[in-house]
Amino acid sequence: MKKSLITLLVAAATSLPAFAWPDKPITLVVPFPPGGSTDLIARQISAKLGEKLGGATVVVENKAGATGTIGATFVARAPADGHTLFVSSLGPFVIAPHLIKVSYDALKDLDPITVVVQAPNVLVVPAASAHKSLADVIAYQKANPGKMTFASSGNGSSDHLTAELFWQQTNTSGVHVPYKGGGPVMSDLLGNQVESSFMNINTAMPQIKAGKLRALTITSAKRSPLLPDVPTLEEGGVKDAGVQSWQAVAAPKGLPADIKKRVHEAIVSIIKEPATATKLTDLGFEIVLNTPEQFAAFQASEYARWQKLITSRNIKAD
């Protein structure tokens, strides 16, 4: 009888959480300045996350710098207690570690929770450009190697790597013109100072709709509902060059399984709310919301893919 009682008490104790969570504010660390796509996703989550977790306080903290790796390093070194979460685009997860020296292991020091959304890039040219199609661009580059300018938001950025992948897969070459951010790229595109850019669809859409930029191709596997008349790279005969920019949530490695489950369920619930889902899809995002296991496998695949391209193309950071 005594032994049975002890067994029951032990079983009951081990079934309880080790501590009440959350018992202090939850911080969503964004490794970029306010106002960008990553910050937008973090604030969509933060607006409802506290409510989903029983009234917890949730704050967004922007820790920008070093292509997102300052924020990633901060999270990697934080306690794995569920009070620090990382909301970031693909850069710190799969690109930056191949370009600069980082103080964290992207595959080992961050605990994947979910890829929230993804969005393709669009090859755009100014409305006055002589290039009317993807075929025009490829033909021009073959006849004029190393002459057509492709602007990007910086060395090693998604738009830069998309251009490098495009040149590799079409056996062509252009001139990469790196800027410090997407704002100057847009200004010089509209001013006809550069000829083209593989711009994120979220950034490009307002100017495409205004008739100031022409979209020639999209890097997704299928056409976007926002640009139904714009063919994919695959349709244009360019194989294995599909690119998606994605936004994901992770935590310091070692996040307890029960907390990870609650965070994942809360994020899925928030993003699937009709108003939120509609807002994101109207901006050009495709909702993903994969499992932690799927995210881990996806991250490993993306990590290897970009490492191979960066090495083969000898791409360097700024």
PDB file of C-alpha atoms in Angstrom:
ATOM      1  CA  MET A   1       0.000   0.000   0.000  1.00  0.00           C
ATOM      2  CA  LYS A   2       2.782   2.403   0.998  1.00  0.00           C
ATOM      3  CA  LYS A   3       4.777   1.545  -2.122  1.00  0.00           C
ATOM      4  CA  SER A   4       1.725   2.088  -4.355  1.00  0.00           C
ATOM      5  CA  LEU A   5       1.118   5.524  -2.809  1.00  0.00           C
ATOM      6  CA  ILE A   6       4.724   6.570  -3.384  1.00  0.00           C
ATOM      7  CA  THR A   7       4.530   5.353  -6.980  1.00  0.00           C
ATOM      8  CA  LEU A   8       1.374   7.391  -7.563  1.00  0.00           C
ATOM      9  CA  LEU A   9       2.926  10.512  -6.040  1.00  0.00           C
ATOM     10  CA  VAL A  10       6.053  10.196  -8.167  1.00  0.00           C
ATOM     11  CA  ALA A  11       3.994   9.681 -11.317  1.00  0.00           C
ATOM     12  CA  ALA A  12       1.874  12.720 -10.511  1.00  0.00           C
ATOM     13  CA  ALA A  13       4.933  14.868  -9.854  1.00  0.00           C
ATOM     14  CA  THR A  14       6.667  13.901 -13.088  1.00  0.00           C
ATOM     15  CA  SER A  15       3.526  14.668 -15.103  1.00  0.00           C
ATOM     16  CA  LEU A  16       3.567  18.313 -13.940  1.00  0.00           C
ATOM     17  CA  PRO A  17       5.634  20.941 -15.750  1.00  0.00           C
ATOM     18  CA  ALA A  18       8.963  21.770 -14.142  1.00  0.00           C
ATOM     19  CA  PHE A  19       7.849  25.419 -13.795  1.00  0.00           C
ATOM     20  CA  ALA A  20       4.889  27.595 -14.661  1.00  0.00           C
ATOM     21  CA  TRP A  21       5.409  28.931 -18.163  1.00  0.00           C
ATOM     22  CA  PRO A  22       5.357  31.675 -19.143  1.00  0.00           C
ATOM     23  CA  ASP A  23       6.197  33.333 -15.845  1.00  0.00           C
ATOM     24  CA  LYS A  24       7.767  36.487 -17.318  1.00  0.00           C
ATOM     25  CA  PRO A  25       7.542  38.408 -20.608  1.00  0.00           C
ATOM     26  CA  ILE A  26       8.277  36.561 -23.843  1.00  0.00           C
ATOM     27  CA  THR A  27      10.642  38.374 -26.186  1.00  0.00           C
ATOM     28  CA  LEU A  28      10.475  37.905 -29.937  1.00  0.00           C
ATOM     29  CA  VAL A  29      13.935  38.816 -31.191  1.00  0.00           C
ATOM     30  CA  VAL A  30      13.983  40.220 -34.737  1.00  0.00           C
ATOM     31  CA  PRO A  31      17.537  40.519 -36.134  1.00  0.00           C
ATOM     32  CA  PHE A  32      16.658  43.391 -38.487  1.00  0.00           C
ATOM     33  CA  PRO A  33      15.407  46.974 -38.128  1.00  0.00           C
ATOM     34  CA  PRO A  34      11.691  47.713 -37.724  1.00  0.00           C
ATOM     35  CA  GLY A  35       9.526  48.008 -40.814  1.00  0.00           C
ATOM     36  CA  GLY A  36      10.676  45.070 -42.942  1.00  0.00           C
ATOM     37  CA  SER A  37       8.980  41.768 -43.722  1.00  0.00           C
ATOM     38  CA  THR A  38      10.504  39.980 -40.729  1.00  0.00           C
ATOM     39  CA  ASP A  39       9.364  42.702 -38.348  1.00  0.00           C
ATOM     40  CA  LEU A  40       5.884  42.533 -39.897  1.00  0.00           C
ATOM     41  CA  ILE A  41       5.633  38.780 -39.260  1.00  0.00           C
ATOM     42  CA  ALA A  42       6.911  39.149 -35.684  1.00  0.00           C
ATOM     43  CA  ARG A  43       4.331  41.811 -34.895  1.00  0.00           C
ATOM     44  CA  GLN A  44       1.514  39.759 -36.392  1.00  0.00           C
ATOM     45  CA  ILE A  45       2.504  36.968 -34.018  1.00  0.00           C
ATOM     46  CA  SER A  46       3.131  39.177 -30.984  1.00  0.00           C
ATOM     47  CA  ALA A  47      -0.292  40.815 -31.236  1.00  0.00           C
ATOM     48  CA  LYS A  48      -2.020  37.544 -30.334  1.00  0.00           C
ATOM     49  CA  LEU A  49       0.635  35.283 -28.809  1.00  0.00           C
ATOM     50  CA  GLY A  50       0.162  36.513 -25.246  1.00  0.00           C
ATOM     51  CA  GLU A  51      -3.573  35.888 -25.452  1.00  0.00           C
ATOM     52  CA  LYS A  52      -2.996  32.372 -26.782  1.00  0.00           C
ATOM     53  CA  LEU A  53      -0.622  31.659 -23.905  1.00  0.00           C
ATOM     54  CA  GLY A  54      -2.919  32.693 -21.107  1.00  0.00           C
ATOM     55  CA  GLY A  55      -2.301  36.436 -20.937  1.00  0.00           C
ATOM     56  CA  ALA A  56       1.481  36.530 -21.123  1.00  0.00           C
ATOM     57  CA  THR A  57       3.246  39.771 -22.025  1.00  0.00           C
ATOM     58  CA  VAL A  58       4.947  39.536 -25.438  1.00  0.00           C
ATOM     59  CA  VAL A  59       7.401  42.130 -26.757  1.00  0.00           C
ATOM     60  CA  VAL A  60       9.285  42.473 -30.039  1.00  0.00           C
ATOM     61  CA  GLU A  61      12.937  43.450 -29.729  1.00  0.00           C
ATOM     62  CA  ASN A  62      14.877  44.465 -32.852  1.00  0.00           C
ATOM     63  CA  LYS A  63      18.547  43.471 -32.552  1.00  0.00           C
ATOM     64  CA  ALA A  64      19.848  44.435 -35.984  1.00  0.00           C
ATOM     65  CA  GLY A  65      23.332  44.147 -37.414  1.00  0.00           C
ATOM     66  CA  ALA A  66      25.827  41.850 -39.142  1.00  0.00           C
ATOM     67  CA  THR A  67      23.242  40.522 -41.625  1.00  0.00           C
ATOM     68  CA  GLY A  68      21.045  39.286 -38.806  1.00  0.00           C
ATOM     69  CA  THR A  69      23.698  37.350 -36.925  1.00  0.00           C
ATOM     70  CA  ILE A  70      23.815  39.655 -33.893  1.00  0.00           C
ATOM     71  CA  GLY A  71      20.231  38.752 -33.096  1.00  0.00           C
ATOM     72  CA  ALA A  72      20.827  35.093 -33.886  1.00  0.00           C
ATOM     73  CA  THR A  73      23.831  34.976 -31.562  1.00  0.00           C
ATOM     74  CA  PHE A  74      21.816  36.606 -28.768  1.00  0.00           C
ATOM     75  CA  VAL A  75      19.078  33.991 -29.087  1.00  0.00           C
ATOM     76  CA  ALA A  76      21.523  31.087 -29.356  1.00  0.00           C
ATOM     77  CA  ARG A  77      23.053  32.149 -26.034  1.00  0.00           C
ATOM     78  CA  ALA A  78      19.745  32.800 -24.248  1.00  0.00           C
ATOM     79  CA  PRO A  79      18.215  30.322 -21.770  1.00  0.00           C
ATOM     80  CA  ALA A  80      16.088  27.673 -23.481  1.00  0.00           C
ATOM     81  CA  ASP A  81      13.136  28.370 -21.226  1.00  0.00           C
ATOM     82  CA  GLY A  82      10.584  29.597 -23.767  1.00  0.00           C
ATOM     83  CA  HIS A  83      10.914  33.268 -22.879  1.00  0.00           C
ATOM     84  CA  THR A  84      13.154  34.122 -25.856  1.00  0.00           C
ATOM     85  CA  LEU A  85      12.076  33.336 -29.415  1.00  0.00           C
ATOM     86  CA  PHE A  86      13.747  34.172 -32.727  1.00  0.00           C
ATOM     87  CA  VAL A  87      11.782  35.479 -35.715  1.00  0.00           C
ATOM     88  CA  SER A  88      13.950  35.773 -38.791  1.00  0.00           C
ATOM     89  CA  SER A  89      14.237  35.439 -42.528  1.00  0.00           C
ATOM     90  CA  LEU A  90      16.456  32.749 -44.026  1.00  0.00           C
ATOM     91  CA  GLY A  91      19.710  34.750 -43.841  1.00  0.00           C
ATOM     92  CA  PRO A  92      20.907  33.943 -40.307  1.00  0.00           C
ATOM     93  CA  PHE A  93      19.579  30.377 -40.620  1.00  0.00           C
ATOM     94  CA  VAL A  94      21.193  29.273 -43.893  1.00  0.00           C
ATOM     95  CA  ILE A  95      23.170  32.031 -45.669  1.00  0.00           C
ATOM     96  CA  ALA A  96      25.156  34.285 -43.332  1.00  0.00           C
ATOM     97  CA  PRO A  97      27.179  31.436 -41.750  1.00  0.00           C
ATOM     98  CA  HIS A  98      28.749  30.813 -45.182  1.00  0.00           C
ATOM     99  CA  LEU A  99      29.649  34.469 -45.713  1.00  0.00           C
ATOM    100  CA  ILE A 100      30.932  35.773 -42.397  1.00  0.00           C
ATOM    101  CA  LYS A 101      32.352  34.427 -39.174  1.00  0.00           C
ATOM    102  CA  VAL A 102      29.496  33.799 -36.758  1.00  0.00           C
ATOM    103  CA  SER A 103      29.438  32.926 -33.068  1.00  0.00           C
ATOM    104  CA  TYR A 104      26.728  30.288 -33.301  1.00  0.00           C
ATOM    105  CA  ASP A 105      26.059  27.058 -35.181  1.00  0.00           C
ATOM    106  CA  ALA A 106      22.910  27.651 -37.205  1.00  0.00           C
ATOM    107  CA  LEU A 107      22.056  23.942 -37.340  1.00  0.00           C
ATOM    108  CA  LYS A 108      22.869  23.119 -33.731  1.00  0.00           C
ATOM    109  CA  ASP A 109      22.267  26.176 -31.572  1.00  0.00           C
ATOM    110  CA  LEU A 110      18.748  27.112 -32.670  1.00  0.00           C
ATOM    111  CA  ASP A 111      15.678  24.979 -32.000  1.00  0.00           C
ATOM    112  CA  PRO A 112      13.345  25.085 -35.041  1.00  0.00           C
ATOM    113  CA  ILE A 113       9.665  25.723 -34.395  1.00  0.00           C
ATOM    114  CA  THR A 114       8.090  26.558 -37.761  1.00  0.00           C
ATOM    115  CA  VAL A 115       8.547  28.287 -41.089  1.00  0.00           C
ATOM    116  CA  VAL A 116       5.663  30.749 -40.980  1.00  0.00           C
ATOM    117  CA  VAL A 117       5.541  32.043 -44.560  1.00  0.00           C
ATOM    118  CA  GLN A 118       7.525  32.112 -47.761  1.00  0.00           C
ATOM    119  CA  ALA A 119       7.516  34.447 -50.761  1.00  0.00           C
ATOM    120  CA  PRO A 120       9.178  34.299 -54.171  1.00  0.00           C
ATOM    121  CA  ASN A 121      11.388  36.849 -55.849  1.00  0.00           C
ATOM    122  CA  VAL A 122      10.383  38.529 -59.088  1.00  0.00           C
ATOM    123  CA  LEU A 123      12.747  39.589 -61.859  1.00  0.00           C
ATOM    124  CA  VAL A 124      11.754  43.194 -62.493  1.00  0.00           C
ATOM    125  CA  VAL A 125      12.930  45.845 -64.941  1.00  0.00           C
ATOM    126  CA  PRO A 126      11.901  49.503 -65.279  1.00  0.00           C
ATOM    127  CA  ALA A 127       8.755  50.055 -67.328  1.00  0.00           C
ATOM    128  CA  ALA A 128      10.831  51.752 -70.039  1.00  0.00           C
ATOM    129  CA  SER A 129      13.182  48.762 -70.417  1.00  0.00           C
ATOM    130  CA  ALA A 130      13.593  47.157 -73.817  1.00  0.00           C
ATOM    131  CA  HIS A 131      13.370  43.744 -72.132  1.00  0.00           C
ATOM    132  CA  LYS A 132       9.800  42.460 -72.377  1.00  0.00           C
ATOM    133  CA  SER A 133      10.316  38.842 -71.289  1.00  0.00           C
ATOM    134  CA  LEU A 134      12.643  36.399 -69.577  1.00  0.00           C
ATOM    135  CA  ALA A 135      13.709  35.169 -73.027  1.00  0.00           C
ATOM    136  CA  ASP A 136      14.771  38.723 -73.899  1.00  0.00           C
ATOM    137  CA  VAL A 137      16.989  38.918 -70.820  1.00  0.00           C
ATOM    138  CA  ILE A 138      18.631  35.548 -71.439  1.00  0.00           C
ATOM    139  CA  ALA A 139      19.239  36.340 -75.112  1.00  0.00           C
ATOM    140  CA  TYR A 140      20.700  39.740 -74.264  1.00  0.00           C
ATOM    141  CA  GLN A 141      23.058  38.276 -71.670  1.00  0.00           C
ATOM    142  CA  LYS A 142      24.266  35.599 -74.053  1.00  0.00           C
ATOM    143  CA  ALA A 143      24.987  38.243 -76.696  1.00  0.00           C
ATOM    144  CA  ASN A 144      26.390  40.726 -74.166  1.00  0.00           C
ATOM    145  CA  PRO A 145      28.006  38.763 -71.322  1.00  0.00           C
ATOM    146  CA  GLY A 146      28.787  40.710 -68.189  1.00  0.00           C
ATOM    147  CA  LYS A 147      26.951  43.885 -69.211  1.00  0.00           C
ATOM    148  CA  MET A 148      23.408  43.833 -67.843  1.00  0.00           C
ATOM    149  CA  THR A 149      23.186  45.216 -64.305  1.00  0.00           C
ATOM    150  CA  PHE A 150      21.331  43.367 -61.541  1.00  0.00           C
ATOM    151  CA  ALA A 151      20.793  45.326 -58.328  1.00  0.00           C
ATOM    152  CA  SER A 152      20.503  43.700 -54.913  1.00  0.00           C
ATOM    153  CA  SER A 153      20.062  44.765 -51.312  1.00  0.00           C
ATOM    154  CA  GLY A 154      23.595  43.579 -50.515  1.00  0.00           C
ATOM    155  CA  ASN A 155      26.194  40.893 -51.063  1.00  0.00           C
ATOM    156  CA  GLY A 156      24.823  37.531 -49.987  1.00  0.00           C
ATOM    157  CA  SER A 157      21.214  38.740 -49.855  1.00  0.00           C
ATOM    158  CA  SER A 158      18.421  36.590 -51.249  1.00  0.00           C
ATOM    159  CA  ASP A 159      18.093  38.802 -54.330  1.00  0.00           C
ATOM    160  CA  HIS A 160      21.833  38.596 -54.963  1.00  0.00           C
ATOM    161  CA  LEU A 161      21.943  34.814 -54.587  1.00  0.00           C
ATOM    162  CA  THR A 162      18.925  34.465 -56.870  1.00  0.00           C
ATOM    163  CA  ALA A 163      20.784  36.368 -59.591  1.00  0.00           C
ATOM    164  CA  GLU A 164      23.888  34.208 -59.098  1.00  0.00           C
ATOM    165  CA  LEU A 165      21.778  31.057 -59.329  1.00  0.00           C
ATOM    166  CA  PHE A 166      20.078  32.425 -62.451  1.00  0.00           C
ATOM    167  CA  TRP A 167      23.423  33.112 -64.142  1.00  0.00           C
ATOM    168  CA  GLN A 168      24.703  29.695 -63.161  1.00  0.00           C
ATOM    169  CA  GLN A 169      21.675  27.843 -64.508  1.00  0.00           C
ATOM    170  CA  THR A 170      21.496  29.841 -67.767  1.00  0.00           C
ATOM    171  CA  ASN A 171      25.266  29.895 -68.334  1.00  0.00           C
ATOM    172  CA  THR A 172      25.169  33.678 -68.595  1.00  0.00           C
ATOM    173  CA  SER A 173      26.676  36.552 -66.643  1.00  0.00           C
ATOM    174  CA  GLY A 174      25.592  39.988 -65.535  1.00  0.00           C
ATOM    175  CA  VAL A 175      26.905  42.762 -63.328  1.00  0.00           C
ATOM    176  CA  HIS A 176      25.936  42.548 -59.663  1.00  0.00           C
ATOM    177  CA  VAL A 177      25.337  45.993 -58.145  1.00  0.00           C
ATOM    178  CA  PRO A 178      24.997  45.664 -54.354  1.00  0.00           C
ATOM    179  CA  TYR A 179      23.237  48.327 -52.288  1.00  0.00           C
ATOM    180  CA  LYS A 180      22.780  48.716 -48.555  1.00  0.00           C
ATOM    181  CA  GLY A 181      19.126  47.712 -48.341  1.00  0.00           C
ATOM    182  CA  GLY A 182      16.131  47.489 -50.620  1.00  0.00           C
ATOM    183  CA  GLY A 183      15.182  51.179 -50.554  1.00  0.00           C
ATOM    184  CA  PRO A 184      18.120  52.385 -52.668  1.00  0.00           C
ATOM    185  CA  VAL A 185      17.588  49.487 -55.083  1.00  0.00           C
ATOM    186  CA  MET A 186      14.030  50.603 -55.705  1.00  0.00           C
ATOM    187  CA  SER A 187      15.057  54.240 -56.137  1.00  0.00           C
ATOM    188  CA  ASP A 188      17.688  53.446 -58.736  1.00  0.00           C
ATOM    189  CA  LEU A 189      15.467  50.978 -60.572  1.00  0.00           C
ATOM    190  CA  LEU A 190      12.739  53.574 -60.884  1.00  0.00           C
ATOM    191  CA  GLY A 191      15.348  56.100 -61.933  1.00  0.00           C
ATOM    192  CA  ASN A 192      16.720  53.753 -64.618  1.00  0.00           C
ATOM    193  CA  GLN A 193      20.154  53.758 -62.963  1.00  0.00           C
ATOM    194  CA  VAL A 194      20.196  49.946 -62.902  1.00  0.00           C
ATOM    195  CA  GLU A 195      18.573  47.558 -65.349  1.00  0.00           C
ATOM    196  CA  SER A 196      17.013  44.821 -63.235  1.00  0.00           C
ATOM    197  CA  SER A 197      16.640  43.122 -59.874  1.00  0.00           C
ATOM    198  CA  PHE A 198      15.339  39.842 -58.461  1.00  0.00           C
ATOM    199  CA  MET A 199      13.213  41.709 -55.944  1.00  0.00           C
ATOM    200  CA  ASN A 200      11.007  40.177 -53.290  1.00  0.00           C
ATOM    201  CA  ILE A 201       7.397  40.130 -54.457  1.00  0.00           C
ATOM    202  CA  ASN A 202       6.250  42.022 -51.334  1.00  0.00           C
ATOM    203  CA  THR A 203       8.557  44.925 -52.157  1.00  0.00           C
ATOM    204  CA  ALA A 204       7.952  44.904 -55.898  1.00  0.00           C
ATOM    205  CA  MET A 205       4.155  44.622 -56.060  1.00  0.00           C
ATOM    206  CA  PRO A 206       3.209  48.272 -55.413  1.00  0.00           C
ATOM    207  CA  GLN A 207       5.437  49.497 -58.263  1.00  0.00           C
ATOM    208  CA  ILE A 208       4.354  46.670 -60.554  1.00  0.00           C
ATOM    209  CA  LYS A 209       0.719  47.591 -59.934  1.00  0.00           C
ATOM    210  CA  ALA A 210       1.570  51.258 -60.557  1.00  0.00           C
ATOM    211  CA  GLY A 211       3.063  50.354 -63.916  1.00  0.00           C
ATOM    212  CA  LYS A 212       6.524  51.595 -62.976  1.00  0.00           C
ATOM    213  CA  LEU A 213       8.161  48.172 -62.945  1.00  0.00           C
ATOM    214  CA  ARG A 214       7.641  45.244 -65.316  1.00  0.00           C
ATOM    215  CA  ALA A 215       7.731  41.706 -63.898  1.00  0.00           C
ATOM    216  CA  LEU A 216       9.354  39.208 -66.264  1.00  0.00           C
ATOM    217  CA  THR A 217       9.490  35.991 -64.238  1.00  0.00           C
ATOM    218  CA  ILE A 218       8.866  34.658 -60.757  1.00  0.00           C
ATOM    219  CA  THR A 219      11.059  32.277 -58.751  1.00  0.00           C
ATOM    220  CA  SER A 220       8.287  30.146 -57.226  1.00  0.00           C
ATOM    221  CA  ALA A 221       7.355  26.656 -58.408  1.00  0.00           C
ATOM    222  CA  LYS A 222       4.000  27.914 -59.667  1.00  0.00           C
ATOM    223  CA  ARG A 223       2.593  31.264 -60.711  1.00  0.00           C
ATOM    224  CA  SER A 224       1.528  33.716 -58.035  1.00  0.00           C
ATOM    225  CA  PRO A 225      -2.155  34.645 -57.712  1.00  0.00           C
ATOM    226  CA  LEU A 226      -0.926  38.232 -57.460  1.00  0.00           C
ATOM    227  CA  LEU A 227       0.849  37.969 -60.820  1.00  0.00           C
ATOM    228  CA  PRO A 228      -1.048  35.295 -62.748  1.00  0.00           C
ATOM    229  CA  ASP A 229       0.335  36.408 -66.122  1.00  0.00           C
ATOM    230  CA  VAL A 230       3.985  36.248 -65.038  1.00  0.00           C
ATOM    231  CA  PRO A 231       5.615  32.882 -65.880  1.00  0.00           C
ATOM    232  CA  THR A 232       7.888  30.976 -63.558  1.00  0.00           C
ATOM    233  CA  LEU A 233      11.574  30.415 -64.258  1.00  0.00           C
ATOM    234  CA  GLU A 234      10.760  26.761 -64.899  1.00  0.00           C
ATOM    235  CA  GLU A 235       8.241  27.756 -67.557  1.00  0.00           C
ATOM    236  CA  GLY A 236      10.971  29.869 -69.138  1.00  0.00           C
ATOM    237  CA  GLY A 237      13.268  26.866 -69.395  1.00  0.00           C
ATOM    238  CA  VAL A 238      15.457  27.703 -66.383  1.00  0.00           C
ATOM    239  CA  LYS A 239      15.736  24.565 -64.258  1.00  0.00           C
ATOM    240  CA  ASP A 240      16.569  24.211 -60.572  1.00  0.00           C
ATOM    241  CA  ALA A 241      16.610  27.955 -59.951  1.00  0.00           C
ATOM    242  CA  GLY A 242      13.499  28.258 -57.802  1.00  0.00           C
ATOM    243  CA  VAL A 243      13.937  30.469 -54.751  1.00  0.00           C
ATOM    244  CA  GLN A 244      11.669  31.329 -51.856  1.00  0.00           C
ATOM    245  CA  SER A 245      12.483  33.895 -49.203  1.00  0.00           C
ATOM    246  CA  TRP A 246      11.067  32.600 -45.937  1.00  0.00           C
ATOM    247  CA  GLN A 247      10.344  33.773 -42.417  1.00  0.00           C
ATOM    248  CA  ALA A 248      10.586  31.384 -39.485  1.00  0.00           C
ATOM    249  CA  VAL A 249      10.428  31.081 -35.716  1.00  0.00           C
ATOM    250  CA  ALA A 250      13.044  29.293 -33.617  1.00  0.00           C
ATOM    251  CA  ALA A 251      14.295  29.231 -30.032  1.00  0.00           C
ATOM    252  CA  PRO A 252      17.528  28.560 -28.169  1.00  0.00           C
ATOM    253  CA  LYS A 253      18.490  24.904 -28.482  1.00  0.00           C
ATOM    254  CA  GLY A 254      16.989  22.677 -25.828  1.00  0.00           C
ATOM    255  CA  LEU A 255      13.517  24.182 -25.676  1.00  0.00           C
ATOM    256  CA  PRO A 256      11.360  21.764 -23.622  1.00  0.00           C
ATOM    257  CA  ALA A 257       9.053  19.713 -25.822  1.00  0.00           C
ATOM    258  CA  ASP A 258       5.867  20.810 -24.060  1.00  0.00           C
ATOM    259  CA  ILE A 259       6.716  24.490 -24.487  1.00  0.00           C
ATOM    260  CA  LYS A 260       7.677  23.992 -28.121  1.00  0.00           C
ATOM    261  CA  LYS A 261       4.346  22.299 -28.734  1.00  0.00           C
ATOM    262  CA  ARG A 262       2.417  25.173 -27.141  1.00  0.00           C
ATOM    263  CA  VAL A 263       4.355  27.830 -29.060  1.00  0.00           C
ATOM    264  CA  HIS A 264       3.896  25.982 -32.340  1.00  0.00           C
ATOM    265  CA  GLU A 265       0.168  25.513 -31.784  1.00  0.00           C
ATOM    266  CA  ALA A 266      -0.248  29.170 -30.825  1.00  0.00           C
ATOM    267  CA  ILE A 267       1.580  30.449 -33.915  1.00  0.00           C
ATOM    268  CA  VAL A 268      -0.387  28.158 -36.221  1.00  0.00           C
ATOM    269  CA  SER A 269      -3.633  29.352 -34.662  1.00  0.00           C
ATOM    270  CA  ILE A 270      -2.654  33.036 -35.010  1.00  0.00           C
ATOM    271  CA  ILE A 271      -1.537  32.842 -38.640  1.00  0.00           C
ATOM    272  CA  LYS A 272      -4.574  30.783 -39.661  1.00  0.00           C
ATOM    273  CA  GLU A 273      -7.014  33.377 -38.336  1.00  0.00           C
ATOM    274  CA  PRO A 274      -8.871  34.591 -41.452  1.00  0.00           C
ATOM    275  CA  ALA A 275      -7.963  38.268 -41.069  1.00  0.00           C
ATOM    276  CA  THR A 276      -4.272  37.517 -40.572  1.00  0.00           C
ATOM    277  CA  ALA A 277      -4.100  34.887 -43.323  1.00  0.00           C
ATOM    278  CA  THR A 278      -5.799  37.219 -45.794  1.00  0.00           C
ATOM    279  CA  LYS A 279      -3.485  40.102 -44.941  1.00  0.00           C
ATOM    280  CA  LEU A 280      -0.396  37.970 -45.475  1.00  0.00           C
ATOM    281  CA  THR A 281      -1.550  36.375 -48.718  1.00  0.00           C
ATOM    282  CA  ASP A 282      -2.566  39.786 -50.079  1.00  0.00           C
ATOM    283  CA  LEU A 283       1.029  40.874 -49.478  1.00  0.00           C
ATOM    284  CA  GLY A 284       2.309  37.949 -51.540  1.00  0.00           C
ATOM    285  CA  PHE A 285       3.207  35.549 -48.750  1.00  0.00           C
ATOM    286  CA  GLU A 286       2.408  31.850 -48.959  1.00  0.00           C
ATOM    287  CA  ILE A 287       1.542  30.419 -45.553  1.00  0.00           C
ATOM    288  CA  VAL A 288       3.689  27.390 -44.646  1.00  0.00           C
ATOM    289  CA  LEU A 289       3.384  26.536 -40.916  1.00  0.00           C
ATOM    290  CA  ASN A 290       5.331  23.293 -41.058  1.00  0.00           C
ATOM    291  CA  THR A 291       6.235  21.163 -38.039  1.00  0.00           C
ATOM    292  CA  PRO A 292       9.501  21.572 -36.098  1.00  0.00           C
ATOM    293  CA  GLU A 293      10.746  18.337 -37.651  1.00  0.00           C
ATOM    294  CA  GLN A 294       9.899  19.514 -41.165  1.00  0.00           C
ATOM    295  CA  PHE A 295      11.547  22.872 -40.501  1.00  0.00           C
ATOM    296  CA  ALA A 296      14.734  21.158 -39.289  1.00  0.00           C
ATOM    297  CA  ALA A 297      14.951  19.036 -42.448  1.00  0.00           C
ATOM    298  CA  PHE A 298      14.186  22.037 -44.642  1.00  0.00           C
ATOM    299  CA  GLN A 299      16.804  24.178 -42.924  1.00  0.00           C
ATOM    300  CA  ALA A 300      19.458  21.502 -43.405  1.00  0.00           C
ATOM    301  CA  SER A 301      18.599  21.248 -47.112  1.00  0.00           C
ATOM    302  CA  GLU A 302      18.650  25.039 -47.606  1.00  0.00           C
ATOM    303  CA  TYR A 303      21.892  25.326 -45.643  1.00  0.00           C
ATOM    304  CA  ALA A 304      23.619  22.852 -47.950  1.00  0.00           C
ATOM    305  CA  ARG A 305      22.122  24.414 -51.078  1.00  0.00           C
ATOM    306  CA  TRP A 306      23.317  27.947 -50.354  1.00  0.00           C
ATOM    307  CA  GLN A 307      26.689  26.752 -49.080  1.00  0.00           C
ATOM    308  CA  LYS A 308      27.272  25.022 -52.413  1.00  0.00           C
ATOM    309  CA  LEU A 309      26.270  28.076 -54.449  1.00  0.00           C
ATOM    310  CA  ILE A 310      28.278  30.539 -52.325  1.00  0.00           C
ATOM    311  CA  THR A 311      31.365  28.350 -52.586  1.00  0.00           C
ATOM    312  CA  SER A 312      31.058  27.621 -56.304  1.00  0.00           C
ATOM    313  CA  ARG A 313      30.394  31.268 -57.200  1.00  0.00           C
ATOM    314  CA  ASN A 314      33.047  32.563 -54.779  1.00  0.00           C
ATOM    315  CA  ILE A 315      30.563  34.967 -53.203  1.00  0.00           C
ATOM    316  CA  LYS A 316      31.935  37.241 -50.501  1.00  0.00           C
ATOM    317  CA  ALA A 317      30.259  39.374 -47.870  1.00  0.00           C
ATOM    318  CA  ASP A 318      30.392  43.174 -47.955  1.00  0.00           C
TER     319      ASP A 318
END
